[in-house]
């Protein structure tokens, strides 16, 4: 009987934790997007005010933002430093796709980040700055939506976690 | 030298120039790329053509003709994939690379209200290789430093080594000449050619007591150094504008020595430059060094005193 009770408790705890994790996933995604926004703000300043070349800017960003987002910029600077040929978008693609596996970003977020790389390095500084602004705006919109949605889904997943645990326990009683 | 230069060339050009023997790169003065025209390398005042096999030929017909894509890719690599960061320099028709190499750019110039806003459809690049020649000023340094530091002007046609000579004089004055203590030297390196700064750090040897304002307009930089760094000598390359002359006036009035370079063939050519008339009429400069080309750049053609009379 005691063993059964411990088993039920374990099942309940596990499903509750799974519920909490699933409910927090969207918040983590929003946090990654915010970190990416921070990186873009630094990049904007590097380009607009410091006139830094991309390699220098990427290196600076990689030490100023938190992992795993920093890995994207670190990866990009490594690609740029080591490659003797290739184009900047390919470097960006490789850096983003190779270093976003540990983030909570979804396919559509990665698509947005990849699109951002299409204008990187072009001659027109205004284009660079406007491209960064545009991406920041899109991130802000996405984060705003996520904040609303994650509040709802958090409650739902938390409740589902507990209820599914209880359901399993009831079935096995 | 070969590997450093090769890193600037993209696509097919990388492997073509990679086929050229390493020893050939020593002493290379210019590498010229023109869309659809043979690659030309200038060395010892002679031109050589690089073939598609990486061979170096004297027959123009054997030269490989780069495509527009290859030339554009090369410019991209030279700018570190950051063309926007070189926007202002590109407007002036050149960029300066790490180690101080300068690249001239030609193409379709975009203008707005008479001012150049950019260059597109790049059709030609001229990589002028910077050479740091330690000791190249040995022949003239005593004129500059003895008995005391002098206001000095280096006159030279393009590509005859005036920046190289200026750099070496700066180094020697900064480190100390002939047992004399080293002097504080300020360098305004508008085109990053003297110190060859990369990420703010001088790549060339410019002495232990030298302060560099990199990528700074000469006229502003001279005044900045004067006010902030108390230099004994200020060095600038290629003066020519009215603002430069005014800044030199201010520097010399403050008792700081100036060493500068100017484009010209000889003293007579210098005296014909209207913009320099005011400065020369003040009899400010105590020494003029004329450079030329004799089999190789950097030949001292003459050293002249304040009265424009030949000292050697």
CSV table of C-alpha atoms in Angstrom, one decimal:
chain,number,residue,atom,x,y,z
A,1,UNK,CA,0.0,0.0,0.0
A,2,UNK,CA,2.8,2.4,0.9
A,3,UNK,CA,4.7,1.4,-2.3
A,4,UNK,CA,1.5,2.1,-4.3
A,5,UNK,CA,1.2,5.5,-2.6
A,6,UNK,CA,4.8,6.4,-3.3
A,7,UNK,CA,4.2,5.3,-7.0
A,8,UNK,CA,1.2,7.6,-7.3
A,9,UNK,CA,3.1,10.5,-5.8
A,10,UNK,CA,5.9,9.9,-8.3
A,11,UNK,CA,3.5,9.8,-11.2
A,12,UNK,CA,1.8,12.9,-10.0
A,13,UNK,CA,5.1,14.8,-9.5
A,14,UNK,CA,6.3,13.7,-12.9
A,15,UNK,CA,3.2,14.8,-14.8
A,16,UNK,CA,3.1,18.1,-12.9
A,17,UNK,CA,6.8,18.8,-13.8
A,18,UNK,CA,6.2,17.9,-17.4
A,19,UNK,CA,3.2,20.3,-17.4
A,20,UNK,CA,5.3,23.1,-15.9
A,21,UNK,CA,8.1,22.5,-18.4
A,22,UNK,CA,5.7,22.5,-21.4
A,23,UNK,CA,4.0,25.6,-20.0
A,24,UNK,CA,7.3,27.4,-19.6
A,25,UNK,CA,8.6,26.5,-23.1
A,26,UNK,CA,7.0,29.5,-24.7
A,27,UNK,CA,8.5,31.8,-21.9
A,28,UNK,CA,11.9,30.3,-22.7
A,29,UNK,CA,11.3,31.0,-26.4
A,30,UNK,CA,10.4,34.6,-25.6
A,31,UNK,CA,13.6,34.9,-23.5
A,32,UNK,CA,15.7,33.6,-26.4
A,33,UNK,CA,14.0,36.1,-28.7
A,34,UNK,CA,14.7,38.9,-26.3
A,35,UNK,CA,18.3,37.9,-26.1
A,36,UNK,CA,18.5,37.9,-29.8
A,37,UNK,CA,16.9,41.4,-29.8
A,38,UNK,CA,19.6,42.5,-27.4
A,39,UNK,CA,22.2,41.2,-29.8
A,40,UNK,CA,20.7,43.1,-32.7
A,41,UNK,CA,20.6,46.3,-30.6
A,42,UNK,CA,24.4,45.9,-30.0
A,43,UNK,CA,24.9,45.1,-33.7
A,44,UNK,CA,23.0,48.3,-34.6
A,45,UNK,CA,25.2,50.3,-32.4
A,46,UNK,CA,28.4,48.6,-33.7
A,47,UNK,CA,27.4,49.4,-37.3
A,48,UNK,CA,25.8,52.8,-36.9
A,49,UNK,CA,28.1,54.5,-34.3
A,50,UNK,CA,31.3,52.5,-34.2
A,51,UNK,CA,31.4,51.6,-37.9
A,52,UNK,CA,32.8,48.2,-36.9
A,53,UNK,CA,33.3,45.5,-39.5
A,54,UNK,CA,31.1,42.4,-39.1
A,55,UNK,CA,33.8,40.2,-37.7
A,56,UNK,CA,34.6,42.7,-34.9
A,57,UNK,CA,30.9,43.3,-34.3
A,58,UNK,CA,30.1,39.6,-34.1
A,59,UNK,CA,33.0,39.0,-31.7
A,60,UNK,CA,31.8,41.8,-29.5
A,61,UNK,CA,28.2,40.6,-29.5
A,62,UNK,CA,29.2,37.0,-28.6
A,63,UNK,CA,30.7,38.1,-25.3
A,64,UNK,CA,27.9,40.5,-24.5
A,65,UNK,CA,24.9,38.3,-24.8
A,66,UNK,CA,24.0,35.1,-23.0
A,67,UNK,CA,24.4,31.6,-24.3
A,68,UNK,CA,22.9,29.8,-26.2
A,69,UNK,CA,22.2,32.9,-28.4
A,70,UNK,CA,25.8,34.0,-28.1
A,71,UNK,CA,26.9,30.8,-29.8
A,72,UNK,CA,25.2,32.0,-33.0
A,73,UNK,CA,27.4,35.1,-33.1
A,74,UNK,CA,30.5,33.2,-31.9
A,75,UNK,CA,29.9,30.6,-34.7
A,76,UNK,CA,29.5,33.4,-37.2
A,77,UNK,CA,32.7,35.1,-36.3
A,78,UNK,CA,34.5,31.8,-36.4
A,79,UNK,CA,33.1,31.1,-39.9
A,80,UNK,CA,34.2,34.6,-41.1
A,81,UNK,CA,37.6,34.3,-39.6
A,82,UNK,CA,38.4,30.9,-40.9
A,83,UNK,CA,36.8,30.9,-44.4
A,84,UNK,CA,38.8,32.1,-47.3
A,85,UNK,CA,35.8,32.0,-49.6
A,86,UNK,CA,32.0,31.6,-49.5
A,87,UNK,CA,29.4,34.2,-49.0
A,88,UNK,CA,28.2,36.0,-45.9
A,89,UNK,CA,24.6,34.5,-46.1
A,90,UNK,CA,26.0,30.9,-46.2
A,91,UNK,CA,28.1,31.7,-43.1
A,92,UNK,CA,25.0,33.1,-41.4
A,93,UNK,CA,22.9,30.1,-42.3
A,94,UNK,CA,25.5,27.7,-41.0
A,95,UNK,CA,26.0,29.7,-37.8
A,96,UNK,CA,22.3,30.0,-37.1
A,97,UNK,CA,21.3,26.4,-38.0
A,98,UNK,CA,24.3,24.9,-36.2
A,99,UNK,CA,23.8,26.9,-33.0
A,100,UNK,CA,20.1,27.2,-32.4
A,101,UNK,CA,19.5,23.6,-31.5
A,102,UNK,CA,19.9,24.4,-27.8
A,103,UNK,CA,17.5,27.3,-27.9
A,104,UNK,CA,13.7,27.2,-27.6
A,105,UNK,CA,13.3,29.1,-30.9
A,106,UNK,CA,10.8,27.6,-33.3
A,107,UNK,CA,11.1,27.2,-37.1
A,108,UNK,CA,9.4,30.5,-37.8
A,109,UNK,CA,11.8,32.3,-35.4
A,110,UNK,CA,14.8,30.8,-37.1
A,111,UNK,CA,13.3,31.7,-40.5
A,112,UNK,CA,13.1,35.4,-39.3
A,113,UNK,CA,16.7,35.3,-38.1
A,114,UNK,CA,17.9,33.7,-41.4
A,115,UNK,CA,16.0,36.3,-43.4
A,116,UNK,CA,17.9,39.0,-41.4
A,117,UNK,CA,21.2,37.6,-42.7
A,118,UNK,CA,20.3,38.2,-46.3
A,119,UNK,CA,21.2,41.9,-46.1
A,120,UNK,CA,24.3,41.5,-43.9
A,121,UNK,CA,27.4,43.3,-45.1
A,122,UNK,CA,26.0,45.3,-48.0
A,123,UNK,CA,27.5,48.6,-48.9
A,124,UNK,CA,24.6,50.8,-47.7
A,125,UNK,CA,24.8,51.5,-44.0
A,126,UNK,CA,21.2,52.7,-43.9
A,127,UNK,CA,20.1,49.3,-45.3
A,128,UNK,CA,22.0,47.6,-42.5
A,129,UNK,CA,20.4,49.7,-39.8
A,130,UNK,CA,16.9,49.5,-41.3
A,131,UNK,CA,17.2,45.7,-41.6
A,132,UNK,CA,18.2,45.5,-38.0
A,133,UNK,CA,15.3,47.8,-36.9
A,134,UNK,CA,12.8,45.8,-39.0
A,135,UNK,CA,14.0,42.5,-37.4
A,136,UNK,CA,13.8,44.0,-33.9
A,137,UNK,CA,10.2,45.2,-34.6
A,138,UNK,CA,9.3,41.7,-35.8
A,139,UNK,CA,10.8,40.2,-32.7
A,140,UNK,CA,9.0,42.6,-30.4
A,141,UNK,CA,5.7,41.8,-32.1
A,142,UNK,CA,6.4,38.1,-31.7
A,143,UNK,CA,7.4,38.4,-28.1
A,144,UNK,CA,4.2,40.4,-27.3
A,145,UNK,CA,2.1,37.7,-28.8
A,146,UNK,CA,4.1,35.0,-27.0
A,147,UNK,CA,3.6,36.8,-23.6
A,148,UNK,CA,-0.1,36.7,-24.0
A,149,UNK,CA,-0.2,33.1,-25.3
A,150,UNK,CA,2.3,31.8,-22.8
A,151,UNK,CA,0.2,33.1,-19.8
A,152,UNK,CA,-2.7,31.1,-21.2
A,153,UNK,CA,-0.8,28.0,-22.1
A,154,UNK,CA,1.1,28.0,-18.8
A,155,UNK,CA,-2.1,27.7,-16.9
A,156,UNK,CA,-3.4,25.1,-19.3
A,157,UNK,CA,-0.3,22.9,-19.2
A,158,UNK,CA,0.1,23.2,-15.4
A,159,UNK,CA,-3.5,22.1,-14.9
A,160,UNK,CA,-3.1,19.4,-17.5
A,161,UNK,CA,0.0,18.1,-15.8
A,162,UNK,CA,-1.7,17.7,-12.5
A,163,UNK,CA,-5.0,16.4,-13.9
A,164,UNK,CA,-3.3,13.8,-16.2
A,165,UNK,CA,-1.3,12.6,-13.1
A,166,UNK,CA,-4.5,12.3,-11.1
A,167,UNK,CA,-6.2,10.5,-14.0
A,168,UNK,CA,-3.4,7.9,-14.3
A,169,UNK,CA,-3.6,7.4,-10.5
A,170,UNK,CA,-7.4,6.9,-10.6
A,171,UNK,CA,-7.1,4.5,-13.5
A,172,UNK,CA,-4.6,2.4,-11.6
A,173,UNK,CA,-6.5,2.4,-8.2
B,1,UNK,CA,53.4,37.9,-47.8
B,2,UNK,CA,51.8,35.5,-50.3
B,3,UNK,CA,49.3,34.0,-47.8
B,4,UNK,CA,48.4,37.4,-46.5
B,5,UNK,CA,47.7,38.8,-50.0
B,6,UNK,CA,45.9,35.6,-51.1
B,7,UNK,CA,43.4,35.9,-48.3
B,8,UNK,CA,42.0,39.0,-50.1
B,9,UNK,CA,41.2,37.2,-53.4
B,10,UNK,CA,38.0,35.4,-53.9
B,11,UNK,CA,36.6,32.6,-56.0
B,12,UNK,CA,38.8,31.5,-58.9
B,13,UNK,CA,41.4,34.3,-58.3
B,14,UNK,CA,42.3,32.6,-55.0
B,15,UNK,CA,43.5,29.5,-56.7
B,16,UNK,CA,45.0,31.3,-59.7
B,17,UNK,CA,47.2,33.6,-57.6
B,18,UNK,CA,47.8,30.7,-55.2
B,19,UNK,CA,49.6,29.0,-58.1
B,20,UNK,CA,52.1,31.8,-58.3
B,21,UNK,CA,55.4,31.0,-56.6
B,22,UNK,CA,55.9,32.4,-53.1
B,23,UNK,CA,59.2,34.0,-54.0
B,24,UNK,CA,57.6,36.1,-56.7
B,25,UNK,CA,55.5,38.0,-54.2
B,26,UNK,CA,58.5,39.5,-52.5
B,27,UNK,CA,58.8,43.0,-53.8
B,28,UNK,CA,55.4,43.1,-55.6
B,29,UNK,CA,54.2,46.7,-55.8
B,30,UNK,CA,50.8,46.4,-57.3
B,31,UNK,CA,48.3,43.7,-58.3
B,32,UNK,CA,45.7,45.1,-60.7
B,33,UNK,CA,42.4,43.4,-61.4
B,34,UNK,CA,40.1,44.7,-64.2
B,35,UNK,CA,36.9,43.0,-65.3
B,36,UNK,CA,37.6,41.1,-68.5
B,37,UNK,CA,41.2,42.3,-68.7
B,38,UNK,CA,44.4,40.4,-67.8
B,39,UNK,CA,45.6,40.4,-64.2
B,40,UNK,CA,48.7,42.5,-64.0
B,41,UNK,CA,51.3,42.4,-61.3
B,42,UNK,CA,53.8,45.3,-61.1
B,43,UNK,CA,57.2,44.5,-59.7
B,44,UNK,CA,60.5,46.4,-60.1
B,45,UNK,CA,58.8,48.8,-62.5
B,46,UNK,CA,57.9,45.9,-64.8
B,47,UNK,CA,54.6,44.3,-65.5
B,48,UNK,CA,53.8,40.6,-65.4
B,49,UNK,CA,50.6,38.8,-66.3
B,50,UNK,CA,49.2,35.9,-64.3
B,51,UNK,CA,47.8,33.1,-66.3
B,52,UNK,CA,44.8,30.8,-65.5
B,53,UNK,CA,47.4,28.1,-64.5
B,54,UNK,CA,49.0,30.4,-61.9
B,55,UNK,CA,52.0,31.0,-64.2
B,56,UNK,CA,53.6,34.4,-64.5
B,57,UNK,CA,54.1,35.6,-68.0
B,58,UNK,CA,55.3,38.6,-69.9
B,59,UNK,CA,52.9,38.0,-72.8
B,60,UNK,CA,49.6,39.9,-72.1
B,61,UNK,CA,47.6,37.4,-74.1
B,62,UNK,CA,48.3,34.7,-71.5
B,63,UNK,CA,46.9,36.7,-68.6
B,64,UNK,CA,43.7,35.4,-66.9
B,65,UNK,CA,40.8,37.8,-67.3
B,66,UNK,CA,38.7,38.0,-64.1
B,67,UNK,CA,34.9,38.1,-64.2
B,68,UNK,CA,32.8,40.9,-62.5
B,69,UNK,CA,31.8,38.3,-59.9
B,70,UNK,CA,35.4,37.5,-59.0
B,71,UNK,CA,36.3,41.2,-58.7
B,72,UNK,CA,33.2,41.9,-56.5
B,73,UNK,CA,34.0,38.9,-54.3
B,74,UNK,CA,37.5,40.1,-53.9
B,75,UNK,CA,36.3,43.5,-52.8
B,76,UNK,CA,33.9,41.9,-50.4
B,77,UNK,CA,36.8,39.8,-48.9
B,78,UNK,CA,39.0,42.9,-48.7
B,79,UNK,CA,36.3,44.7,-46.7
B,80,UNK,CA,35.9,41.7,-44.4
B,81,UNK,CA,32.3,41.2,-45.8
B,82,UNK,CA,31.5,44.6,-44.3
B,83,UNK,CA,31.3,47.0,-47.3
B,84,UNK,CA,29.2,49.4,-45.2
B,85,UNK,CA,32.1,49.9,-42.8
B,86,UNK,CA,34.2,51.1,-45.7
B,87,UNK,CA,31.5,53.3,-47.2
B,88,UNK,CA,33.3,56.6,-46.6
B,89,UNK,CA,36.6,55.3,-48.0
B,90,UNK,CA,34.9,53.7,-51.0
B,91,UNK,CA,33.4,57.1,-51.8
B,92,UNK,CA,36.9,58.4,-52.0
B,93,UNK,CA,37.9,55.6,-54.4
B,94,UNK,CA,40.1,53.5,-52.1
B,95,UNK,CA,40.1,51.4,-49.0
B,96,UNK,CA,43.0,50.5,-46.7
B,97,UNK,CA,43.5,46.9,-45.6
B,98,UNK,CA,45.1,45.4,-42.6
B,99,UNK,CA,48.9,45.9,-42.8
B,100,UNK,CA,48.4,49.2,-44.6
B,101,UNK,CA,47.9,47.9,-48.1
B,102,UNK,CA,45.7,50.3,-50.1
B,103,UNK,CA,43.2,49.3,-52.7
B,104,UNK,CA,42.1,51.7,-55.4
B,105,UNK,CA,38.5,51.1,-56.7
B,106,UNK,CA,37.0,52.0,-60.0
B,107,UNK,CA,33.4,51.5,-61.2
B,108,UNK,CA,30.2,53.4,-61.8
B,109,UNK,CA,30.2,56.4,-59.4
B,110,UNK,CA,26.8,57.3,-57.9
B,111,UNK,CA,26.3,61.0,-57.2
B,112,UNK,CA,23.7,63.0,-55.5
B,113,UNK,CA,23.6,66.8,-55.7
B,114,UNK,CA,27.2,66.7,-57.1
B,115,UNK,CA,28.5,64.7,-54.2
B,116,UNK,CA,29.7,61.1,-54.5
B,117,UNK,CA,27.5,58.8,-52.5
B,118,UNK,CA,29.0,55.5,-53.5
B,119,UNK,CA,30.5,53.3,-56.3
B,120,UNK,CA,28.6,50.4,-57.9
B,121,UNK,CA,29.4,47.9,-60.7
B,122,UNK,CA,33.0,47.7,-59.6
B,123,UNK,CA,35.2,47.2,-62.6
B,124,UNK,CA,38.7,47.5,-61.3
B,125,UNK,CA,40.8,47.0,-58.2
B,126,UNK,CA,44.4,48.0,-57.7
B,127,UNK,CA,46.0,46.5,-54.6
B,128,UNK,CA,49.0,48.6,-53.8
B,129,UNK,CA,51.2,46.5,-51.5
B,130,UNK,CA,52.6,48.4,-48.5
B,131,UNK,CA,56.2,47.6,-47.6
B,132,UNK,CA,57.6,48.3,-44.2
B,133,UNK,CA,61.3,49.0,-44.9
B,134,UNK,CA,63.1,49.4,-41.6
B,135,UNK,CA,66.1,51.6,-42.0
B,136,UNK,CA,65.1,53.1,-45.3
B,137,UNK,CA,65.6,56.6,-43.8
B,138,UNK,CA,69.1,55.9,-42.6
B,139,UNK,CA,70.4,58.1,-45.5
B,140,UNK,CA,68.4,61.1,-44.5
B,141,UNK,CA,67.7,60.8,-40.8
B,142,UNK,CA,70.7,62.9,-39.7
B,143,UNK,CA,69.3,65.8,-41.8
B,144,UNK,CA,66.0,65.5,-39.9
B,145,UNK,CA,67.4,65.1,-36.4
B,146,UNK,CA,70.7,67.1,-36.4
B,147,UNK,CA,71.4,69.4,-34.8
B,148,UNK,CA,67.8,69.5,-33.7
B,149,UNK,CA,64.5,68.1,-35.0
B,150,UNK,CA,63.3,70.0,-38.1
B,151,UNK,CA,60.1,70.8,-39.8
B,152,UNK,CA,60.4,68.4,-42.8
B,153,UNK,CA,58.5,67.8,-46.0
B,154,UNK,CA,58.9,64.6,-48.1
B,155,UNK,CA,58.1,65.2,-51.8
B,156,UNK,CA,57.5,62.3,-54.0
B,157,UNK,CA,55.4,61.1,-57.0
B,158,UNK,CA,52.8,58.4,-56.2
B,159,UNK,CA,54.2,54.9,-55.3
B,160,UNK,CA,57.8,56.1,-54.7
B,161,UNK,CA,57.9,55.2,-51.0
B,162,UNK,CA,57.0,58.5,-49.2
B,163,UNK,CA,54.8,56.8,-46.6
B,164,UNK,CA,57.5,54.1,-46.1
B,165,UNK,CA,60.1,56.8,-45.5
B,166,UNK,CA,57.8,58.8,-43.2
B,167,UNK,CA,57.1,55.7,-41.2
B,168,UNK,CA,60.7,55.0,-40.7
B,169,UNK,CA,61.6,58.5,-39.7
B,170,UNK,CA,58.7,58.4,-37.2
B,171,UNK,CA,60.1,55.1,-35.8
B,172,UNK,CA,63.6,56.4,-35.4
B,173,UNK,CA,62.6,59.8,-33.8
B,174,UNK,CA,60.2,57.9,-31.4
B,175,UNK,CA,62.8,55.4,-30.4
B,176,UNK,CA,65.7,57.9,-30.2
B,177,UNK,CA,68.3,58.7,-32.9
B,178,UNK,CA,72.0,58.3,-32.4
B,179,UNK,CA,71.9,58.1,-28.6
B,180,UNK,CA,69.5,60.9,-28.2
B,181,UNK,CA,66.4,60.2,-26.1
B,182,UNK,CA,63.3,59.2,-27.9
B,183,UNK,CA,60.7,61.9,-28.6
B,184,UNK,CA,56.9,61.8,-28.2
B,185,UNK,CA,55.5,61.5,-31.8
B,186,UNK,CA,51.9,61.9,-32.8
B,187,UNK,CA,50.7,60.4,-36.1
B,188,UNK,CA,47.5,61.3,-37.8
B,189,UNK,CA,46.9,58.3,-40.0
B,190,UNK,CA,43.9,59.3,-42.1
B,191,UNK,CA,44.2,56.4,-44.5
B,192,UNK,CA,45.7,53.9,-42.0
B,193,UNK,CA,48.8,53.6,-44.2
B,194,UNK,CA,51.5,54.8,-41.8
B,195,UNK,CA,50.8,52.7,-38.8
B,196,UNK,CA,48.6,50.2,-40.6
B,197,UNK,CA,46.2,49.9,-37.6
B,198,UNK,CA,44.0,46.9,-37.3
B,199,UNK,CA,41.3,47.2,-34.7
B,200,UNK,CA,43.1,50.2,-33.3
B,201,UNK,CA,46.5,48.6,-32.9
B,202,UNK,CA,49.5,49.6,-35.1
B,203,UNK,CA,50.7,46.7,-37.2
B,204,UNK,CA,53.8,48.5,-38.4
B,205,UNK,CA,56.7,49.5,-36.3
B,206,UNK,CA,56.3,53.2,-35.6
B,207,UNK,CA,58.3,53.4,-32.4
B,208,UNK,CA,57.8,53.2,-28.7
B,209,UNK,CA,56.6,56.7,-28.1
B,210,UNK,CA,54.2,57.2,-30.9
B,211,UNK,CA,50.5,57.9,-30.5
B,212,UNK,CA,48.3,57.2,-33.5
B,213,UNK,CA,44.9,58.7,-34.4
B,214,UNK,CA,43.7,56.2,-36.9
B,215,UNK,CA,41.3,57.0,-39.7
B,216,UNK,CA,41.1,60.6,-38.5
B,217,UNK,CA,40.9,63.5,-40.9
B,218,UNK,CA,44.4,65.2,-40.8
B,219,UNK,CA,43.2,68.7,-40.1
B,220,UNK,CA,41.2,67.7,-37.1
B,221,UNK,CA,43.7,65.0,-35.9
B,222,UNK,CA,46.6,67.4,-35.8
B,223,UNK,CA,44.7,69.8,-33.5
B,224,UNK,CA,43.5,66.9,-31.3
B,225,UNK,CA,47.0,65.6,-30.8
B,226,UNK,CA,48.3,69.0,-30.1
B,227,UNK,CA,45.8,69.6,-27.3
B,228,UNK,CA,45.8,66.1,-25.8
B,229,UNK,CA,49.1,64.3,-26.3
B,230,UNK,CA,51.8,67.0,-26.1
B,231,UNK,CA,53.8,65.6,-29.0
B,232,UNK,CA,57.2,66.9,-30.0
B,233,UNK,CA,56.7,65.9,-33.6
B,234,UNK,CA,53.5,65.4,-35.5
B,235,UNK,CA,53.5,63.3,-38.7
B,236,UNK,CA,50.9,63.4,-41.5
B,237,UNK,CA,50.7,61.8,-44.9
B,238,UNK,CA,49.7,63.5,-48.2
B,239,UNK,CA,48.7,67.0,-47.2
B,240,UNK,CA,46.9,69.1,-49.8
B,241,UNK,CA,43.8,70.8,-48.6
B,242,UNK,CA,43.3,74.2,-47.2
B,243,UNK,CA,42.2,72.7,-43.8
B,244,UNK,CA,45.5,70.7,-43.6
B,245,UNK,CA,47.6,73.9,-44.2
B,246,UNK,CA,45.6,75.8,-41.5
B,247,UNK,CA,46.1,72.9,-39.0
B,248,UNK,CA,49.9,72.8,-39.8
B,249,UNK,CA,50.0,76.5,-39.1
B,250,UNK,CA,48.4,76.0,-35.7
B,251,UNK,CA,50.7,73.1,-34.9
B,252,UNK,CA,53.9,74.9,-35.8
B,253,UNK,CA,52.7,78.0,-33.9
B,254,UNK,CA,52.5,75.9,-30.8
B,255,UNK,CA,56.2,74.9,-31.2
B,256,UNK,CA,55.6,71.4,-32.3
B,257,UNK,CA,57.6,70.1,-35.2
B,258,UNK,CA,55.8,68.7,-38.3
B,259,UNK,CA,56.8,66.1,-40.8
B,260,UNK,CA,54.5,65.6,-43.8
B,261,UNK,CA,54.5,64.2,-47.3
B,262,UNK,CA,53.2,65.8,-50.4
B,263,UNK,CA,52.8,64.6,-54.0
B,264,UNK,CA,55.2,66.2,-56.4
B,265,UNK,CA,58.2,65.4,-58.7
B,266,UNK,CA,60.7,67.9,-57.3
B,267,UNK,CA,61.1,71.2,-55.6
B,268,UNK,CA,60.0,73.2,-58.7
B,269,UNK,CA,56.8,71.1,-58.9
B,270,UNK,CA,56.2,71.8,-55.2
B,271,UNK,CA,56.5,75.5,-55.7
B,272,UNK,CA,53.9,75.4,-58.4
B,273,UNK,CA,51.2,74.1,-56.1
B,274,UNK,CA,48.9,77.1,-55.3
B,275,UNK,CA,47.5,75.5,-52.1
B,276,UNK,CA,51.0,75.2,-50.6
B,277,UNK,CA,52.1,78.7,-51.5
B,278,UNK,CA,51.0,80.3,-48.3
B,279,UNK,CA,52.8,77.7,-46.2
B,280,UNK,CA,56.0,77.7,-48.3
B,281,UNK,CA,56.1,81.5,-48.3
B,282,UNK,CA,56.4,81.5,-44.5
B,283,UNK,CA,59.7,79.6,-44.9
B,284,UNK,CA,58.5,77.3,-42.2
B,285,UNK,CA,60.0,74.0,-43.5
B,286,UNK,CA,63.6,73.5,-42.8
B,287,UNK,CA,64.1,70.4,-44.8
B,288,UNK,CA,62.8,68.9,-48.1
B,289,UNK,CA,63.4,65.4,-49.1
B,290,UNK,CA,62.7,64.5,-52.7
B,291,UNK,CA,62.0,60.8,-53.5
B,292,UNK,CA,61.9,59.1,-56.9
B,293,UNK,CA,62.0,55.8,-58.7
B,294,UNK,CA,65.3,54.3,-59.8
B,295,UNK,CA,64.9,50.6,-60.5
B,296,UNK,CA,62.9,50.4,-57.3
B,297,UNK,CA,60.9,52.9,-55.2
B,298,UNK,CA,62.4,55.0,-52.4
B,299,UNK,CA,65.4,56.5,-54.2
B,300,UNK,CA,66.5,59.7,-52.4
B,301,UNK,CA,66.8,62.1,-55.3
B,302,UNK,CA,67.8,65.1,-53.2
B,303,UNK,CA,67.7,66.7,-49.8
B,304,UNK,CA,67.1,70.5,-49.8
B,305,UNK,CA,67.4,73.1,-47.0
B,306,UNK,CA,65.1,75.9,-46.0
B,307,UNK,CA,66.3,78.0,-49.0
B,308,UNK,CA,65.5,75.2,-51.4
B,309,UNK,CA,69.2,74.7,-52.0
B,310,UNK,CA,70.5,71.2,-52.3
B,311,UNK,CA,72.1,69.8,-49.1
B,312,UNK,CA,73.0,66.6,-50.8
